[in-house]
Coordinates of C-alpha atoms in Angstrom, one line a residue:
M181 CA 89.1 57.9 -45.5
D182 CA 85.8 58.2 -43.3
S183 CA 84.6 60.8 -45.8
I184 CA 85.1 58.5 -48.8
L185 CA 83.4 55.5 -46.9
Y186 CA 80.5 57.5 -45.5
P187 CA 78.0 56.7 -48.2
F188 CA 78.9 53.0 -47.9
V189 CA 78.7 53.2 -44.2
V190 CA 75.1 54.7 -44.4
A191 CA 74.1 52.0 -46.8
V192 CA 75.3 49.3 -44.3
A193 CA 73.5 51.1 -41.5
W194 CA 70.2 50.9 -43.4
L195 CA 70.8 47.0 -44.1
W196 CA 71.6 46.6 -40.4
I197 CA 68.4 48.1 -39.2
R198 CA 66.4 46.2 -41.7
I199 CA 67.8 43.0 -40.5
H200 CA 67.0 44.0 -36.9
D201 CA 63.5 44.9 -37.9
L202 CA 63.1 41.3 -39.5
L203 CA 64.3 39.9 -36.1
L204 CA 61.7 41.8 -34.3
L205 CA 59.1 40.6 -36.7
V206 CA 59.8 37.0 -35.9
G207 CA 59.4 37.5 -32.2
M208 CA 62.7 38.8 -30.8
S209 CA 62.6 41.4 -28.0
S210 CA 63.0 45.2 -29.0
G211 CA 65.6 47.5 -27.2
A212 CA 69.0 46.5 -26.1
G213 CA 69.6 42.7 -26.3
L214 CA 70.2 39.7 -28.3
A215 CA 68.5 40.9 -31.4
W216 CA 71.2 43.5 -32.0
I217 CA 74.0 40.9 -31.5
I218 CA 72.5 38.5 -33.9
S219 CA 71.8 41.4 -36.3
I220 CA 75.6 41.8 -36.5
I221 CA 76.2 38.3 -37.4
L222 CA 73.5 38.2 -39.9
L223 CA 74.7 41.5 -41.5
T224 CA 78.2 40.0 -41.7
V225 CA 76.9 36.9 -43.5
L226 CA 74.4 38.9 -45.8
V227 CA 77.2 41.2 -46.9
R228 CA 79.5 38.3 -47.7
V229 CA 76.6 36.6 -49.7
L230 CA 75.9 39.7 -51.6
I231 CA 79.5 39.9 -52.8
I232 CA 79.8 36.2 -53.7
P233 CA 79.4 37.1 -57.6
L234 CA 82.4 39.3 -57.3
Y235 CA 84.3 36.6 -55.5
L236 CA 83.4 34.0 -58.1
K237 CA 84.5 36.4 -60.7
Q238 CA 87.9 37.0 -59.0
L239 CA 88.2 33.1 -58.6
K240 CA 87.6 32.5 -62.3
S241 CA 90.0 35.1 -63.5
M242 CA 92.7 33.7 -61.1
R243 CA 92.2 30.2 -62.5
G244 CA 92.5 31.4 -65.9
T245 CA 95.7 33.2 -65.0
S246 CA 97.1 30.1 -63.3
I247 CA 96.3 28.0 -66.6
V248 CA 98.2 30.4 -69.0
Q249 CA 101.0 30.8 -66.5
P250 CA 103.2 28.0 -67.7
Q251 CA 103.0 29.3 -71.4
M252 CA 103.6 32.8 -70.2
Q253 CA 106.8 31.6 -68.4
K254 CA 107.9 29.9 -71.6
I255 CA 107.5 33.4 -73.5
Q256 CA 109.4 35.2 -70.7
A257 CA 112.2 32.5 -70.9
K258 CA 112.4 33.0 -74.5
Y259 CA 113.2 36.7 -74.1
K260 CA 115.2 36.4 -71.1
G261 CA 118.4 38.5 -71.1
K262 CA 117.1 40.6 -74.0
T263 CA 116.6 44.1 -72.9
D264 CA 116.2 46.0 -76.3
V265 CA 113.0 47.7 -76.9
A266 CA 112.0 45.5 -79.8
S267 CA 112.3 42.3 -77.8
R268 CA 110.3 43.7 -75.0
Q269 CA 107.6 44.8 -77.3
R270 CA 107.4 41.4 -79.0
M271 CA 107.3 39.7 -75.6
Q272 CA 104.5 41.9 -74.4
Q273 CA 102.7 41.3 -77.7
E274 CA 103.0 37.5 -77.3
I275 CA 101.8 37.6 -73.7
S276 CA 98.9 39.9 -74.8
E277 CA 97.9 37.5 -77.6
L278 CA 98.1 34.5 -75.1
N279 CA 95.8 36.4 -72.6
K280 CA 93.4 37.1 -75.5
K281 CA 93.5 33.5 -76.7
Y282 CA 92.2 32.2 -73.4
G283 CA 90.0 35.3 -72.5
V284 CA 92.3 36.2 -69.4
N285 CA 92.4 39.8 -68.1
P286 CA 95.5 40.2 -65.8
F287 CA 93.5 43.0 -64.0
A288 CA 90.2 41.1 -63.6
S289 CA 91.3 39.4 -60.5
C290 CA 92.1 42.7 -58.7
L291 CA 88.9 44.7 -59.8
P292 CA 86.4 42.6 -57.7
M293 CA 88.8 42.7 -54.7
L294 CA 88.9 46.5 -55.0
V295 CA 85.1 46.7 -55.1
Q296 CA 84.8 44.5 -52.0
L297 CA 87.0 46.5 -50.0
P298 CA 84.9 49.6 -49.4
V299 CA 81.9 47.5 -48.5
L300 CA 83.8 45.4 -46.0
F301 CA 85.4 48.6 -44.6
A302 CA 82.1 50.3 -44.3
M303 CA 80.7 47.3 -42.2
Y304 CA 83.6 47.8 -39.9
R305 CA 83.2 51.5 -39.7
A306 CA 79.4 51.2 -39.1
I307 CA 79.9 48.9 -36.0
Y308 CA 82.8 50.8 -34.7
A309 CA 80.8 54.1 -34.8
I310 CA 78.0 52.8 -32.6
H311 CA 79.8 54.0 -29.3
A312 CA 80.6 57.5 -30.7
L313 CA 77.1 57.8 -31.8
A314 CA 75.7 56.8 -28.5
E315 CA 78.0 59.5 -26.8
N316 CA 77.1 62.0 -29.6
T317 CA 80.7 62.4 -30.5
Y318 CA 80.6 60.8 -33.9
S319 CA 82.4 62.8 -36.7
V320 CA 83.4 62.4 -40.3
G321 CA 86.4 64.6 -40.9
S322 CA 85.8 67.7 -39.2
R323 CA 81.9 67.5 -39.4
H324 CA 79.9 66.4 -36.5
I325 CA 77.3 63.6 -37.3
D326 CA 74.4 63.0 -35.0
S327 CA 73.0 60.0 -36.9
L328 CA 74.2 57.2 -39.2
G329 CA 71.4 57.1 -41.7
P330 CA 68.5 55.3 -39.5
I331 CA 70.8 54.8 -36.6
T332 CA 70.3 57.8 -34.4
Q333 CA 71.6 58.4 -31.1
S334 CA 68.8 56.7 -29.2
V335 CA 69.2 53.5 -31.5
A336 CA 72.9 53.7 -31.0
S337 CA 72.3 53.7 -27.2
E338 CA 70.3 50.4 -27.5
I339 CA 73.0 48.8 -29.6
D340 CA 75.7 50.0 -27.3
A341 CA 73.9 48.8 -24.2
S342 CA 73.5 45.3 -25.7
Q343 CA 75.8 42.7 -24.1
V344 CA 77.4 39.4 -25.0
F345 CA 77.6 37.3 -21.8
G346 CA 77.7 40.4 -19.8
V347 CA 80.0 42.3 -22.1
P348 CA 78.7 45.5 -23.8
L349 CA 79.1 45.8 -27.6
S350 CA 81.2 48.7 -27.1
H351 CA 83.4 47.3 -24.5
P352 CA 87.2 46.7 -25.6
I353 CA 89.3 44.1 -23.7
R354 CA 91.8 46.6 -22.6
D355 CA 89.1 48.0 -20.2
S356 CA 88.8 44.8 -18.6
Q357 CA 90.4 43.2 -15.6
L358 CA 92.7 40.5 -16.2
M359 CA 90.9 37.8 -14.6
S360 CA 87.3 38.8 -15.3
L361 CA 84.3 37.4 -17.3
P362 CA 84.6 40.1 -20.1
T363 CA 88.2 39.2 -20.4
L364 CA 87.4 35.4 -20.8
V365 CA 84.7 36.1 -23.3
F366 CA 87.1 38.3 -25.4
V367 CA 89.7 35.6 -25.4
I368 CA 87.3 33.0 -26.4
F369 CA 86.1 35.0 -29.4
I370 CA 89.7 36.1 -30.2
I371 CA 90.7 32.5 -30.2
V372 CA 87.9 31.4 -32.6
M373 CA 88.8 34.3 -34.9
V374 CA 92.5 33.5 -35.0
V375 CA 92.0 29.7 -35.4
S376 CA 89.6 30.3 -38.3
Q377 CA 91.9 32.6 -40.0
F378 CA 95.0 30.2 -39.4
L379 CA 93.0 27.3 -40.8
T380 CA 91.9 29.3 -43.9
I381 CA 95.4 30.3 -44.7
R382 CA 96.7 26.7 -44.0
L383 CA 94.0 25.2 -46.1
T384 CA 94.7 27.5 -49.0
M385 CA 98.6 26.7 -48.7
S386 CA 98.2 23.1 -48.5
K387 CA 95.3 22.4 -50.9
N388 CA 94.9 25.3 -53.3
M389 CA 98.4 26.4 -54.3
P390 CA 100.3 25.1 -57.3
L391 CA 102.2 21.9 -56.3
N392 CA 105.4 22.7 -58.4
Q393 CA 106.2 25.8 -56.4
D394 CA 109.9 26.5 -55.6
P395 CA 110.2 26.6 -51.8
S396 CA 113.0 29.1 -52.1
N397 CA 110.9 31.4 -54.2
P398 CA 110.6 34.7 -52.2
M399 CA 106.8 34.8 -52.9
V400 CA 106.4 31.4 -51.6
R401 CA 108.3 32.1 -48.4
S402 CA 106.3 35.1 -47.9
Q403 CA 103.1 33.3 -48.2
R404 CA 104.2 30.8 -45.6
M405 CA 105.3 33.4 -43.3
M406 CA 101.9 35.1 -43.6
M407 CA 100.2 31.8 -42.6
Y408 CA 101.8 32.3 -39.1
F409 CA 102.1 36.0 -39.0
M410 CA 98.5 36.8 -39.7
P411 CA 97.0 35.1 -36.7
F412 CA 99.4 37.0 -34.4
M413 CA 98.3 40.3 -36.1
F414 CA 94.7 39.4 -35.4
I415 CA 95.6 38.6 -31.7
F416 CA 97.2 42.1 -31.4
S417 CA 94.3 43.9 -33.3
G418 CA 91.6 42.0 -31.2
L419 CA 93.0 43.8 -28.1
F420 CA 91.9 47.2 -29.4
F421 CA 88.5 46.0 -31.1
Q422 CA 85.2 46.6 -29.4
M423 CA 83.1 43.6 -28.6
G424 CA 80.9 44.3 -31.6
V425 CA 83.7 44.5 -34.0
V426 CA 85.1 41.1 -32.5
I427 CA 81.9 39.5 -33.2
Y428 CA 82.0 40.9 -36.8
T429 CA 85.6 39.7 -37.4
T430 CA 85.0 36.3 -35.9
T431 CA 81.9 35.8 -38.0
A432 CA 83.9 36.9 -41.0
G433 CA 86.7 34.4 -40.0
I434 CA 84.4 31.5 -39.8
W435 CA 82.7 32.5 -43.1
G436 CA 86.1 32.8 -44.8
Y437 CA 87.0 29.2 -43.8
L438 CA 83.7 27.6 -44.9
Q439 CA 84.0 29.6 -48.2
M440 CA 87.6 28.2 -48.7
L441 CA 86.3 24.7 -48.1
W442 CA 83.6 25.3 -50.9
V443 CA 86.4 26.7 -53.2
I444 CA 88.7 23.8 -52.8
R445 CA 85.9 21.3 -53.5
N446 CA 84.4 23.2 -56.4
M447 CA 86.7 25.8 -57.9
P448 CA 90.3 25.0 -56.9
N449 CA 93.3 26.6 -58.6
P450 CA 94.9 24.4 -61.5
N451 CA 97.7 22.1 -60.5
S452 CA 97.0 22.2 -56.9
A453 CA 96.3 19.2 -54.6
A454 CA 92.5 20.1 -54.4
Y455 CA 92.4 20.5 -58.2
N456 CA 94.0 17.1 -58.8
E457 CA 91.6 15.5 -56.4
L458 CA 88.6 17.2 -58.1
L459 CA 90.0 16.3 -61.5
A460 CA 90.1 12.6 -60.6
K461 CA 86.7 12.6 -58.8
R462 CA 84.8 14.1 -61.8
Q463 CA 86.8 11.8 -64.5
N464 CA 85.8 8.8 -62.6
A465 CA 82.2 10.1 -62.2
Y466 CA 81.7 10.9 -66.0
Q467 CA 83.6 7.9 -67.4
S468 CA 81.9 5.3 -65.1
W469 CA 78.6 5.9 -67.3
A470 CA 80.3 7.4 -70.6
R471 CA 82.4 4.5 -71.5
P472 CA 79.6 2.0 -71.6
F473 CA 77.3 4.6 -73.2
F474 CA 79.9 5.4 -76.0
A475 CA 80.5 1.6 -76.5
E476 CA 76.9 1.3 -77.3
Y477 CA 77.1 4.4 -79.7
D478 CA 80.1 2.8 -81.3
E479 CA 78.1 -0.2 -82.0
K480 CA 75.3 1.5 -83.5
R481 CA 77.4 3.8 -85.7
R482 CA 79.5 0.9 -87.2
D483 CA 76.7 0.0 -89.6
L484 CA 76.0 3.5 -90.8
A485 CA 77.7 5.3 -93.7
D486 CA 79.6 8.6 -93.2
G487 CA 77.2 11.5 -93.9
S488 CA 74.3 9.5 -94.0
D489 CA 70.9 10.8 -92.6
E490 CA 70.7 7.9 -90.2
L491 CA 74.2 8.8 -88.6
K492 CA 73.2 12.4 -88.4
A493 CA 70.0 11.3 -86.6
L494 CA 72.0 9.1 -84.3
N495 CA 74.4 12.0 -83.4
E496 CA 71.6 14.4 -82.7
T497 CA 69.9 11.8 -80.3
T498 CA 73.2 10.9 -78.7
L499 CA 74.2 14.6 -78.3
T500 CA 70.9 15.5 -76.5
E501 CA 71.3 12.6 -74.0
V502 CA 75.0 13.0 -73.2
R503 CA 74.9 16.8 -73.1
S504 CA 72.2 16.7 -70.5
R505 CA 74.0 14.1 -68.5
A506 CA 77.3 15.8 -68.7
K507 CA 76.0 19.2 -67.9
R508 CA 74.6 17.7 -64.6
Q509 CA 78.4 16.8 -63.9
K510 CA 79.6 20.3 -64.5
I511 CA 81.1 19.6 -67.9
A512 CA 80.9 22.7 -70.1
S513 CA 78.4 22.3 -73.0
D514 CA 78.4 25.7 -74.9
F515 CA 80.4 24.4 -77.8
P516 CA 80.8 26.8 -80.8
Q517 CA 78.0 26.9 -83.2
A518 CA 80.3 25.9 -86.1
M519 CA 80.8 22.4 -84.5
S520 CA 78.4 19.9 -85.9
A521 CA 76.6 17.4 -83.6
G522 CA 78.9 14.6 -84.7
E523 CA 82.1 16.7 -83.9
I524 CA 80.6 17.5 -80.4
V525 CA 79.8 14.0 -79.7
S526 CA 83.4 13.0 -80.5
V527 CA 84.6 15.4 -77.9
Y528 CA 82.3 13.8 -75.4
R529 CA 83.6 10.4 -76.5
N530 CA 87.2 11.4 -76.2
L531 CA 86.5 12.6 -72.5
S532 CA 85.2 9.2 -71.9
M533 CA 88.3 7.4 -73.1
Q534 CA 91.2 9.7 -72.3
E535 CA 93.1 10.6 -69.1
W536 CA 91.9 14.1 -68.2
T537 CA 94.7 16.8 -67.8
T538 CA 92.3 19.6 -67.1
L539 CA 88.8 20.0 -65.9
P540 CA 86.3 20.3 -68.9
D541 CA 85.0 23.6 -67.6
E542 CA 84.7 27.1 -68.9
V543 CA 88.4 27.7 -69.3
W544 CA 88.7 24.3 -71.2
M545 CA 85.8 25.4 -73.4
K546 CA 87.7 28.6 -74.3
G547 CA 90.5 26.4 -75.5
V548 CA 87.9 24.3 -77.7
K549 CA 86.6 27.5 -79.2
V550 CA 90.0 28.7 -80.2
A551 CA 90.9 25.4 -81.7
T552 CA 87.7 25.5 -83.5
E553 CA 88.4 28.9 -84.9
R554 CA 91.9 28.0 -85.9
A555 CA 90.7 25.0 -87.8
A556 CA 88.1 27.0 -89.6
E557 CA 90.8 29.7 -90.5
R558 CA 93.0 26.8 -91.7
R559 CA 90.2 25.3 -93.8
E560 CA 89.4 28.8 -95.3
A561 CA 93.1 29.3 -96.2
A562 CA 93.3 25.9 -97.9
A563 CA 90.2 26.7 -99.8
K564 CA 91.6 30.0 -100.9
R565 CA 94.9 28.3 -102.1
E566 CA 92.9 25.6 -103.9
E567 CA 90.8 28.1 -105.6
A568 CA 93.9 30.2 -106.6
Q569 CA 95.6 27.1 -107.9
R570 CA 92.4 26.2 -109.9
Q571 CA 92.3 29.7 -111.7
V572 CA 96.0 29.4 -112.5
R573 CA 95.4 26.0 -114.1
A574 CA 92.3 27.5 -115.9
R575 CA 94.4 30.3 -117.3
G576 CA 97.2 27.9 -118.3

């Protein structure tokens, strides 16, 4: 594993050194000390920031999967008990067409996570390797390594000698006396780490999970067990971590909690408590100005003939204004090019009058595009039938 991760570990080491150099430029002291401790915190945050695009991609994929899940369950129920090859193939074909319809890739939610893991493991291994580098005992596989990119033995010794309230970064809690300052410092960090992990899982379970889950479902039970088991696992693992690693895991835990707060307020899973709260909030914000706006639009439209240049001009000016205001409220605006200004205005008008069942976001827009394509296909088929009938009548 170390051999596979080694290039990532070296990349993290370079990033770590550059962060430390930046801290020295702003006036922090060189050598062993606070700069190395803060650099671990900033390194953790920076790496988490860099993988945010992957995290967002994962969230969008998971949200898309959640939206198609009810329809997928209907397809699975239709073929329940049918084990013949033809039925299974038809079921898979219908599921594939459903995913294609909404642009959902079942594997897309896993890929970003798999890409993140080497980076996160590399951070852990880079911090964990410092003591061995300082002691000149670091190895990758059977190969002895005397430096980790820019982190030479002397640099590693500086990091290793840095202390957090008197506790060296390479010091594990098991090497401390029970009633001592190092033990107290470790306990405080581990408590913060465990509490942040627990709150993150609890927030996810209470706010960002589907409301209609069956409590007896094995997956639901396992998720609830994880909420209580994970903190105990971190308590146990914290007993073996060095102080530098504990700082990393504590920072990552706090970041994870803050990130989940952002998720439930901006990109919650459909049919969750957080999603319903966000749905109501955005609907009220949009309709508070859109209803009187479209009431005025209807008044202007009433005296204009369908298809007239005056109506087209009104729709164009209305669309320009409403699209700008709706976009600021995170309502998707990239409608299909085949839709006219009047048709798009009608969609926005409907949003101002109707009770929302889903957020008008990217996933919703995919549904609009699918509906537009199907309507165009129906019109084309109807035109072909009419042309065929006309030719028959002409020959008759």
